[in-house]
Short mmCIF file of C-alpha atoms in Angstrom, two decimals:
data_model
loop_
_atom_site.label_atom_id
_atom_site.label_comp_id
_atom_site.label_asym_id
_atom_site.label_seq_id
_atom_site.Cartn_x
_atom_site.Cartn_y
_atom_site.Cartn_z
CA UNK A 1 -73.62 -129.53 -147.94
CA UNK A 2 -73.27 -125.72 -148.00
CA UNK A 3 -75.38 -125.20 -151.11
CA UNK A 4 -74.23 -121.22 -152.86
CA UNK A 5 -77.41 -120.58 -153.21
CA UNK A 6 -80.08 -121.84 -150.98
CA UNK A 7 -83.61 -122.30 -150.74
CA UNK A 8 -84.41 -120.06 -148.26
CA UNK A 9 -82.44 -117.83 -146.39
CA UNK A 10 -83.56 -114.94 -143.29
CA UNK A 11 -83.53 -111.14 -143.11
CA UNK A 12 -82.27 -111.03 -139.39
CA UNK A 13 -79.27 -107.74 -138.14
CA UNK A 14 -79.16 -105.70 -135.71
CA UNK A 15 -82.66 -104.20 -135.29
CA UNK A 16 -83.51 -108.29 -134.12
CA UNK A 17 -80.27 -108.13 -131.93
CA UNK A 18 -80.76 -105.18 -130.15
CA UNK A 19 -84.60 -105.90 -129.60
CA UNK A 20 -83.96 -109.42 -127.90
CA UNK A 21 -80.98 -108.49 -125.08
CA UNK A 22 -83.45 -105.90 -124.06
CA UNK A 23 -85.70 -107.98 -123.38
CA UNK A 24 -82.76 -110.30 -122.02
CA UNK A 25 -81.70 -107.11 -119.64
CA UNK A 26 -85.79 -107.00 -118.49
CA UNK A 27 -84.83 -110.29 -116.62
CA UNK A 28 -88.87 -110.74 -117.93
CA UNK A 29 -88.62 -113.77 -120.37
CA UNK A 30 -92.08 -115.71 -120.39
CA UNK A 31 -95.46 -114.12 -121.89
CA UNK A 32 -95.89 -110.37 -121.37
CA UNK A 33 -95.46 -106.55 -122.07
CA UNK A 34 -93.43 -107.89 -125.65
CA UNK A 35 -96.43 -109.11 -126.36
CA UNK A 36 -98.88 -108.06 -125.97
CA UNK A 37 -97.26 -105.08 -127.83
CA UNK A 38 -96.51 -106.97 -130.30
CA UNK A 39 -100.12 -108.61 -130.64
CA UNK A 40 -101.18 -105.51 -130.97
CA UNK A 41 -99.24 -104.22 -133.68
CA UNK A 42 -100.04 -107.53 -135.92
CA UNK A 43 -103.64 -106.67 -135.54
CA UNK A 44 -102.91 -103.56 -136.39
CA UNK A 45 -101.52 -104.44 -139.40
CA UNK A 46 -104.06 -106.64 -140.80
CA UNK A 47 -106.49 -104.34 -139.57
CA UNK A 48 -108.45 -106.99 -137.34
CA UNK A 49 -109.54 -106.53 -133.48
CA UNK A 50 -107.77 -109.16 -131.92
CA UNK A 51 -104.52 -111.06 -132.38
CA UNK A 52 -103.18 -113.57 -129.82
CA UNK A 53 -99.33 -115.06 -130.48
CA UNK A 54 -98.85 -118.92 -129.93
CA UNK A 55 -95.89 -120.96 -130.21
CA UNK A 56 -96.20 -121.86 -133.45
CA UNK A 57 -98.89 -122.11 -136.56
CA UNK A 58 -99.99 -125.26 -135.54
CA UNK A 59 -101.06 -124.44 -132.39
CA UNK A 60 -102.83 -121.41 -134.00
CA UNK A 61 -104.50 -124.31 -136.43
CA UNK A 62 -105.55 -126.43 -133.17
CA UNK A 63 -106.65 -123.38 -131.28
CA UNK A 64 -109.04 -122.86 -134.02
CA UNK A 65 -110.57 -125.79 -134.51
CA UNK A 66 -110.59 -126.52 -130.92
CA UNK A 67 -112.54 -123.32 -130.26
CA UNK A 68 -115.33 -123.81 -132.56
CA UNK A 69 -116.29 -126.49 -130.70
CA UNK A 70 -116.00 -129.10 -133.76
CA UNK A 71 -115.77 -132.16 -132.17
CA UNK A 72 -115.34 -135.92 -133.59
CA UNK A 73 -118.46 -136.15 -134.61
CA UNK A 74 -117.23 -133.62 -137.65
CA UNK A 75 -115.62 -133.17 -140.61
CA UNK A 76 -113.28 -130.61 -142.03
CA UNK A 77 -112.66 -130.24 -145.55
CA UNK A 78 -109.49 -128.84 -146.74
CA UNK A 79 -106.19 -129.12 -149.26
CA UNK A 80 -103.87 -132.28 -149.07
CA UNK A 81 -101.54 -129.57 -151.82
CA UNK A 82 -99.58 -127.97 -147.62
CA UNK A 83 -98.13 -129.42 -144.75
CA UNK A 84 -98.65 -131.72 -143.06
CA UNK A 85 -99.86 -129.44 -140.26
CA UNK A 86 -103.10 -128.34 -141.12
CA UNK A 87 -104.83 -132.01 -141.25
CA UNK A 88 -103.20 -133.07 -138.05
CA UNK A 89 -104.41 -129.74 -135.89
CA UNK A 90 -107.73 -131.29 -137.68
CA UNK A 91 -107.31 -135.34 -135.95
CA UNK A 92 -106.46 -133.55 -132.72
CA UNK A 93 -110.04 -132.73 -131.94
CA UNK A 94 -111.13 -136.29 -133.31
CA UNK A 95 -112.45 -134.99 -136.01
CA UNK A 96 -111.74 -136.01 -140.03
CA UNK A 97 -110.21 -134.04 -142.28
CA UNK A 98 -111.52 -134.40 -145.90
CA UNK A 99 -109.52 -133.39 -148.58
CA UNK A 100 -110.91 -131.76 -151.50
CA UNK A 101 -108.16 -130.92 -155.01
CA UNK A 102 -106.84 -127.98 -155.81
CA UNK A 103 -108.66 -125.40 -158.19
CA UNK A 104 -105.90 -126.53 -161.50
CA UNK A 105 -101.77 -126.48 -162.68
CA UNK A 106 -101.69 -122.92 -162.81
CA UNK A 107 -103.59 -121.79 -159.20
CA UNK A 108 -102.20 -124.52 -156.77
CA UNK A 109 -105.02 -123.53 -154.21
CA UNK A 110 -108.33 -125.69 -153.06
CA UNK A 111 -111.11 -125.75 -155.18
CA UNK A 112 -114.37 -124.20 -154.24
CA UNK A 113 -115.89 -126.66 -156.60
CA UNK A 114 -113.71 -129.36 -154.96
CA UNK A 115 -114.93 -128.02 -151.98
CA UNK A 116 -118.48 -128.43 -152.88
CA UNK A 117 -118.38 -131.46 -153.95
CA UNK A 118 -116.68 -133.01 -150.44
CA UNK A 119 -119.58 -131.35 -148.41
CA UNK A 120 -122.02 -133.97 -146.10
CA UNK A 121 -123.78 -133.36 -142.77
CA UNK A 122 -121.50 -134.07 -141.37
CA UNK A 123 -119.69 -130.76 -142.57
CA UNK A 124 -118.63 -128.53 -139.74
CA UNK A 125 -115.66 -126.28 -141.70
CA UNK A 126 -113.49 -125.61 -144.07
CA UNK A 127 -109.77 -125.03 -144.42
CA UNK A 128 -107.98 -122.76 -146.82
CA UNK A 129 -104.20 -122.40 -146.96
CA UNK A 130 -102.97 -119.71 -149.31
CA UNK A 131 -100.32 -121.47 -151.13
CA UNK A 132 -97.15 -119.67 -151.71
CA UNK A 133 -99.23 -116.62 -150.11
CA UNK A 134 -101.80 -116.96 -153.14
CA UNK A 135 -104.75 -115.62 -151.89
CA UNK A 136 -107.17 -118.72 -152.72
CA UNK A 137 -110.93 -117.34 -154.00
CA UNK A 138 -112.42 -116.05 -150.89
CA UNK A 139 -115.07 -114.86 -152.61
CA UNK A 140 -116.63 -118.39 -153.90
CA UNK A 141 -115.28 -119.95 -150.51
CA UNK A 142 -116.67 -117.50 -147.93
CA UNK A 143 -120.38 -117.72 -150.25
CA UNK A 144 -120.42 -121.68 -150.39
CA UNK A 145 -119.62 -121.26 -146.12
CA UNK A 146 -122.54 -119.07 -145.41
CA UNK A 147 -125.18 -120.82 -147.79
CA UNK A 148 -123.91 -124.35 -145.63
CA UNK A 149 -123.47 -122.71 -142.52
CA UNK A 150 -119.37 -124.06 -142.81
CA UNK A 151 -117.01 -121.52 -140.69
CA UNK A 152 -113.69 -121.20 -142.39
CA UNK A 153 -110.01 -121.62 -140.96
CA UNK A 154 -107.41 -118.98 -142.69
CA UNK A 155 -103.74 -120.95 -142.51
CA UNK A 156 -102.24 -117.77 -143.82
CA UNK A 157 -99.08 -119.58 -142.46
CA UNK A 158 -97.83 -118.43 -145.76
CA UNK A 159 -99.09 -115.10 -146.41
CA UNK A 160 -98.53 -112.25 -144.24
CA UNK A 161 -99.40 -109.03 -145.88
CA UNK A 162 -100.86 -110.99 -149.03
CA UNK A 163 -104.83 -109.59 -149.66
CA UNK A 164 -107.93 -110.67 -151.50
CA UNK A 165 -110.51 -107.90 -152.26
CA UNK A 166 -108.59 -105.46 -150.20
CA UNK A 167 -109.14 -107.60 -147.74
CA UNK A 168 -105.76 -108.67 -145.64
CA UNK A 169 -105.35 -112.59 -145.46
CA UNK A 170 -105.92 -114.27 -142.33
CA UNK A 171 -109.24 -110.88 -141.78
CA UNK A 172 -111.63 -112.99 -143.65
CA UNK A 173 -112.65 -115.87 -142.47
CA UNK A 174 -113.36 -116.70 -138.62
CA UNK A 175 -110.16 -117.30 -137.38
CA UNK A 176 -106.40 -116.33 -139.74
CA UNK A 177 -103.34 -118.59 -138.65
CA UNK A 178 -100.24 -117.35 -139.56
CA UNK A 179 -96.60 -119.08 -138.82
CA UNK A 180 -93.09 -117.22 -138.20
CA UNK A 181 -91.05 -120.52 -138.50
CA UNK A 182 -87.89 -119.26 -139.99
CA UNK A 183 -88.26 -119.68 -143.70
CA UNK A 184 -91.63 -117.69 -143.34
CA UNK A 185 -92.09 -113.93 -145.00
CA UNK A 186 -91.48 -113.13 -141.32
CA UNK A 187 -89.67 -115.24 -138.60
CA UNK A 188 -89.38 -115.36 -134.28
CA UNK A 189 -87.91 -118.64 -135.40
CA UNK A 190 -90.79 -120.39 -133.61
CA UNK A 191 -93.60 -119.31 -133.07
CA UNK A 192 -97.15 -118.22 -135.08
CA UNK A 193 -100.28 -115.85 -134.37
CA UNK A 194 -104.47 -116.70 -134.62
CA UNK A 195 -106.08 -113.56 -135.55
CA UNK A 196 -110.10 -112.48 -134.93
CA UNK A 197 -112.76 -110.50 -135.23
CA UNK A 198 -115.17 -112.68 -132.81
CA UNK A 199 -115.52 -111.26 -129.04
CA UNK A 200 -116.53 -114.31 -128.27
CA UNK A 201 -114.02 -116.50 -129.63
CA UNK A 202 -111.15 -114.29 -128.88
CA UNK A 203 -112.10 -114.53 -125.51
CA UNK A 204 -112.16 -118.18 -126.08
CA UNK A 205 -108.53 -118.51 -127.38
CA UNK A 206 -107.31 -116.61 -124.76
CA UNK A 207 -108.31 -118.80 -121.97
CA UNK A 208 -107.23 -121.83 -124.33
CA UNK A 209 -103.93 -120.91 -125.39
CA UNK A 210 -102.68 -120.64 -121.38
CA UNK A 211 -103.89 -123.78 -119.62
CA UNK A 212 -107.38 -122.98 -119.40
CA UNK A 213 -105.90 -119.98 -116.99
CA UNK A 214 -108.07 -116.93 -116.17
CA UNK A 215 -105.16 -115.45 -115.31
CA UNK A 216 -101.36 -115.28 -116.87
CA UNK A 217 -98.31 -114.66 -114.29
CA UNK A 218 -97.89 -111.28 -116.58
CA UNK A 219 -101.15 -110.58 -115.05
CA UNK A 220 -100.31 -111.53 -111.06
CA UNK A 221 -96.84 -109.92 -111.85
CA UNK A 222 -98.76 -106.64 -112.06
CA UNK A 223 -100.39 -106.91 -109.08
CA UNK A 224 -104.00 -107.37 -110.76
CA UNK A 225 -104.55 -110.95 -108.99
CA UNK A 226 -102.93 -113.13 -106.67
CA UNK A 227 -104.80 -116.39 -107.73
CA UNK A 228 -106.73 -118.26 -110.69
CA UNK A 229 -109.05 -120.47 -111.76
CA UNK A 230 -108.49 -123.49 -114.29
CA UNK A 231 -111.99 -122.83 -116.10
CA UNK A 232 -111.47 -124.91 -120.03
CA UNK A 233 -109.31 -128.07 -120.94
CA UNK A 234 -105.83 -125.71 -122.24
CA UNK A 235 -103.09 -126.24 -123.57
CA UNK A 236 -98.92 -123.78 -122.95
CA UNK A 237 -99.01 -122.45 -126.74
CA UNK A 238 -97.79 -119.93 -124.52
CA UNK A 239 -94.98 -117.64 -126.84
CA UNK A 240 -92.21 -115.47 -124.90
CA UNK A 241 -90.70 -112.52 -125.22
CA UNK A 242 -87.73 -112.99 -126.44
CA UNK A 243 -89.84 -114.52 -129.89
CA UNK A 244 -92.05 -111.29 -129.88
CA UNK A 245 -89.11 -109.33 -129.80
CA UNK A 246 -88.53 -110.55 -132.64
CA UNK A 247 -91.71 -111.18 -134.52
CA UNK A 248 -91.97 -106.85 -133.71
CA UNK A 249 -88.50 -106.52 -135.33
CA UNK A 250 -90.10 -108.23 -138.39
CA UNK A 251 -93.21 -106.77 -138.86
CA UNK A 252 -91.42 -103.67 -139.12
CA UNK A 253 -89.67 -105.02 -142.70
CA UNK A 254 -92.92 -107.03 -143.75
CA UNK A 255 -94.44 -104.48 -146.38
CA UNK A 256 -91.21 -104.13 -148.17
CA UNK A 257 -89.52 -107.52 -147.81
CA UNK A 258 -92.19 -108.74 -149.63
CA UNK A 259 -91.83 -106.48 -152.51
CA UNK A 260 -88.52 -107.40 -153.00
CA UNK A 261 -89.95 -110.76 -153.67
CA UNK A 262 -92.12 -109.33 -155.74
CA UNK A 263 -89.25 -108.22 -157.91
CA UNK A 264 -87.38 -111.62 -157.85
CA UNK A 265 -91.33 -113.88 -158.74
CA UNK A 266 -91.15 -110.64 -162.11
CA UNK A 267 -87.80 -111.18 -162.50
CA UNK A 268 -87.79 -115.43 -162.51
CA UNK A 269 -91.04 -115.02 -164.92
CA UNK A 270 -89.16 -113.10 -167.08
CA UNK A 271 -85.96 -115.19 -167.79
CA UNK A 272 -87.64 -118.28 -167.88
CA UNK A 273 -90.63 -117.74 -169.75
CA UNK A 274 -90.21 -119.60 -172.74
CA UNK A 275 -88.27 -122.35 -171.51
CA UNK A 276 -90.03 -125.87 -173.14
CA UNK A 277 -91.17 -128.43 -170.38
CA UNK A 278 -92.47 -126.08 -167.69
CA UNK A 279 -94.84 -123.85 -166.57
CA UNK A 280 -95.10 -121.31 -163.80
CA UNK A 281 -97.86 -121.85 -161.68
CA UNK A 282 -99.83 -118.41 -160.63
CA UNK A 283 -97.57 -116.70 -163.39
CA UNK A 284 -100.87 -114.69 -164.68
CA UNK A 285 -101.87 -113.97 -160.65
CA UNK A 286 -103.51 -110.42 -160.35
CA UNK A 287 -103.92 -109.68 -157.04
CA UNK A 288 -101.35 -108.90 -154.19
CA UNK A 289 -99.17 -111.98 -153.25
CA UNK A 290 -97.07 -112.05 -150.50
CA UNK A 291 -94.99 -114.56 -152.47
CA UNK A 292 -93.42 -116.92 -150.06
CA UNK A 293 -92.44 -119.24 -152.59
CA UNK A 294 -91.75 -120.18 -156.82
CA UNK A 295 -92.86 -122.81 -158.20
CA UNK A 296 -92.58 -124.39 -161.26
CA UNK A 297 -93.86 -127.36 -162.88
CA UNK A 298 -91.55 -129.71 -165.10
CA UNK A 299 -92.98 -131.90 -167.45
CA UNK A 300 -92.99 -135.09 -165.82
CA UNK A 301 -91.62 -136.52 -162.82
CA UNK A 302 -88.33 -137.68 -164.68
CA UNK A 303 -87.43 -134.31 -166.14
CA UNK A 304 -88.10 -132.62 -162.04
CA UNK A 305 -84.98 -135.06 -160.87
CA UNK A 306 -82.99 -133.99 -163.75
CA UNK A 307 -83.53 -130.46 -162.70
CA UNK A 308 -83.71 -131.14 -159.06
CA UNK A 309 -79.97 -133.44 -159.16
CA UNK A 310 -78.38 -131.24 -161.53
CA UNK A 311 -79.44 -127.77 -159.59
CA UNK A 312 -78.19 -129.46 -156.37
CA UNK A 313 -75.09 -130.16 -158.18
CA UNK A 314 -73.93 -126.18 -159.18
CA UNK A 315 -74.83 -125.53 -154.85
CA UNK A 316 -78.53 -124.31 -155.47
CA UNK A 317 -81.16 -125.57 -153.24
CA UNK A 318 -84.75 -127.05 -153.40
CA UNK A 319 -87.71 -128.80 -152.62
CA UNK A 320 -90.81 -129.69 -153.42
CA UNK A 321 -94.23 -128.05 -151.78
CA UNK A 322 -95.54 -130.44 -151.51
CA UNK A 323 -96.03 -134.73 -150.65
CA UNK A 324 -99.80 -134.61 -150.62
CA UNK A 325 -100.91 -135.27 -147.01
CA UNK A 326 -103.30 -138.07 -147.58
CA UNK A 327 -100.78 -140.42 -149.68
CA UNK A 328 -98.84 -139.95 -146.03
CA UNK A 329 -98.60 -144.30 -144.31
CA UNK A 330 -100.15 -142.72 -141.54
CA UNK A 331 -103.46 -141.14 -143.22
CA UNK A 332 -103.74 -144.00 -145.54
CA UNK A 333 -103.69 -146.61 -143.02
CA UNK A 334 -105.74 -144.74 -140.87
CA UNK A 335 -108.57 -143.15 -143.04
CA UNK A 336 -108.35 -145.47 -146.23
CA UNK A 337 -106.75 -142.98 -147.76
CA UNK A 338 -105.51 -144.19 -151.99
CA UNK A 339 -104.02 -142.67 -154.99
CA UNK A 340 -106.33 -141.04 -157.74
CA UNK A 341 -108.70 -139.60 -155.12
CA UNK A 342 -107.05 -135.72 -155.68
CA UNK A 343 -105.63 -136.63 -159.59
CA UNK A 344 -105.22 -132.28 -159.67
CA UNK A 345 -102.68 -132.43 -156.27
CA UNK A 346 -101.09 -135.89 -157.33
CA UNK A 347 -99.85 -134.61 -160.78
CA UNK A 348 -98.18 -131.55 -159.21
CA UNK A 349 -96.45 -133.40 -157.05
CA UNK A 350 -94.93 -135.49 -159.52
CA UNK A 351 -94.29 -132.43 -161.35
CA UNK A 352 -93.82 -129.66 -158.78
CA UNK A 353 -90.19 -128.00 -158.15
CA UNK A 354 -89.67 -124.66 -156.01
CA UNK A 355 -87.18 -122.58 -156.62
CA UNK A 356 -85.00 -120.20 -154.33
CA UNK A 357 -86.50 -117.43 -153.22
CA UNK A 358 -85.80 -114.94 -150.15
CA UNK A 359 -85.26 -111.02 -149.90
CA UNK A 360 -81.27 -110.60 -149.90
CA UNK A 361 -80.91 -113.31 -152.82
CA UNK A 362 -79.59 -111.05 -155.10
CA UNK A 363 -80.30 -110.28 -158.98
CA UNK A 364 -76.29 -112.08 -159.82
CA UNK A 365 -77.61 -115.25 -157.94
CA UNK A 366 -81.18 -115.46 -159.43
CA UNK A 367 -79.57 -115.26 -163.32
CA UNK A 368 -76.80 -117.65 -161.85
CA UNK A 369 -80.36 -120.38 -160.99
CA UNK A 370 -82.27 -119.71 -164.08
CA UNK A 371 -79.10 -120.21 -166.31
CA UNK A 372 -78.22 -123.75 -164.91
CA UNK A 373 -82.11 -124.28 -165.47
CA UNK A 374 -81.72 -123.41 -169.50
CA UNK A 375 -78.46 -125.26 -169.26
CA UNK A 376 -79.67 -128.53 -167.46
CA UNK A 377 -83.42 -128.53 -169.68
CA UNK A 378 -82.55 -127.04 -173.19
CA UNK A 379 -78.61 -127.30 -173.42
CA UNK A 380 -78.12 -123.83 -173.94
#
């Protein structure tokens, strides 16, 4: 169906078109100088030493777990209230994902207290997700990691530009992994980035990203080498020049668009204040978010369905973030996970609804959404 107000939209214009056309005219389409520039600018934006563009955030997460030496003897603690790629990337190494609960109904991020309860002698790392662009409690999480000598991987798919205690999200743990999927704060259609400050790990990333080869096609084209060796089991996780060109243009808009998202979130909170049967997670958040999602919690699943169906009839697209990973058929059958494992996560799943949020969402459309929410829930 054609939506009057979609859940997400892309800020894509002439800058991206010109950048892509320039790449096409150059006739060098695979990973090369534009990708190198994109990596450099992204690293500069975060204030980090190393950034590697990859085919998607799942690839970034897989690489992160792989280069840390995580294997089938290990466990990695992560949230279940996230997209399945977070846990799948752990499985790719043979390790077991161990799910921790969220902090609560006002903070949908992984709980440090729940993390502590899940640590065993097999725990090798903690993979956190900054839900909706709101930073996890990285202070407590890093303290736990230091005490138990655990690695920390930041799934920052929602959080480019967000900060925790003055530090950019993605730069606090051992790795930061970003997504440039088409519904994200900056997009290349498909694409991602893995970042780190660790020179030893950066060296491994560079090799694993491209088949374990010692040199790339672009290196050989420049005459830096005429052959290559394969020194590790690698993958074809490269990005291309077209997407990197788009990424550079999108990066220029990121801070401005995040500010627009912030103003829309503030407007939502203002206009939804006092609507019975609703709760807004992160309402009292103090800090710098990237405001990727705007979730609300309804009284129960029946109220959520009533609102979802009612808004759909008015042409307003909504979604649910997320079905908990531990309740997916594959994970239940493989590990025996059952309902009741993560009470707070499961309650949020039953009550959560995500409303439209993107920089080009007009104030008029936001009022249109809010008015129909009120009509459906309280008949005004």
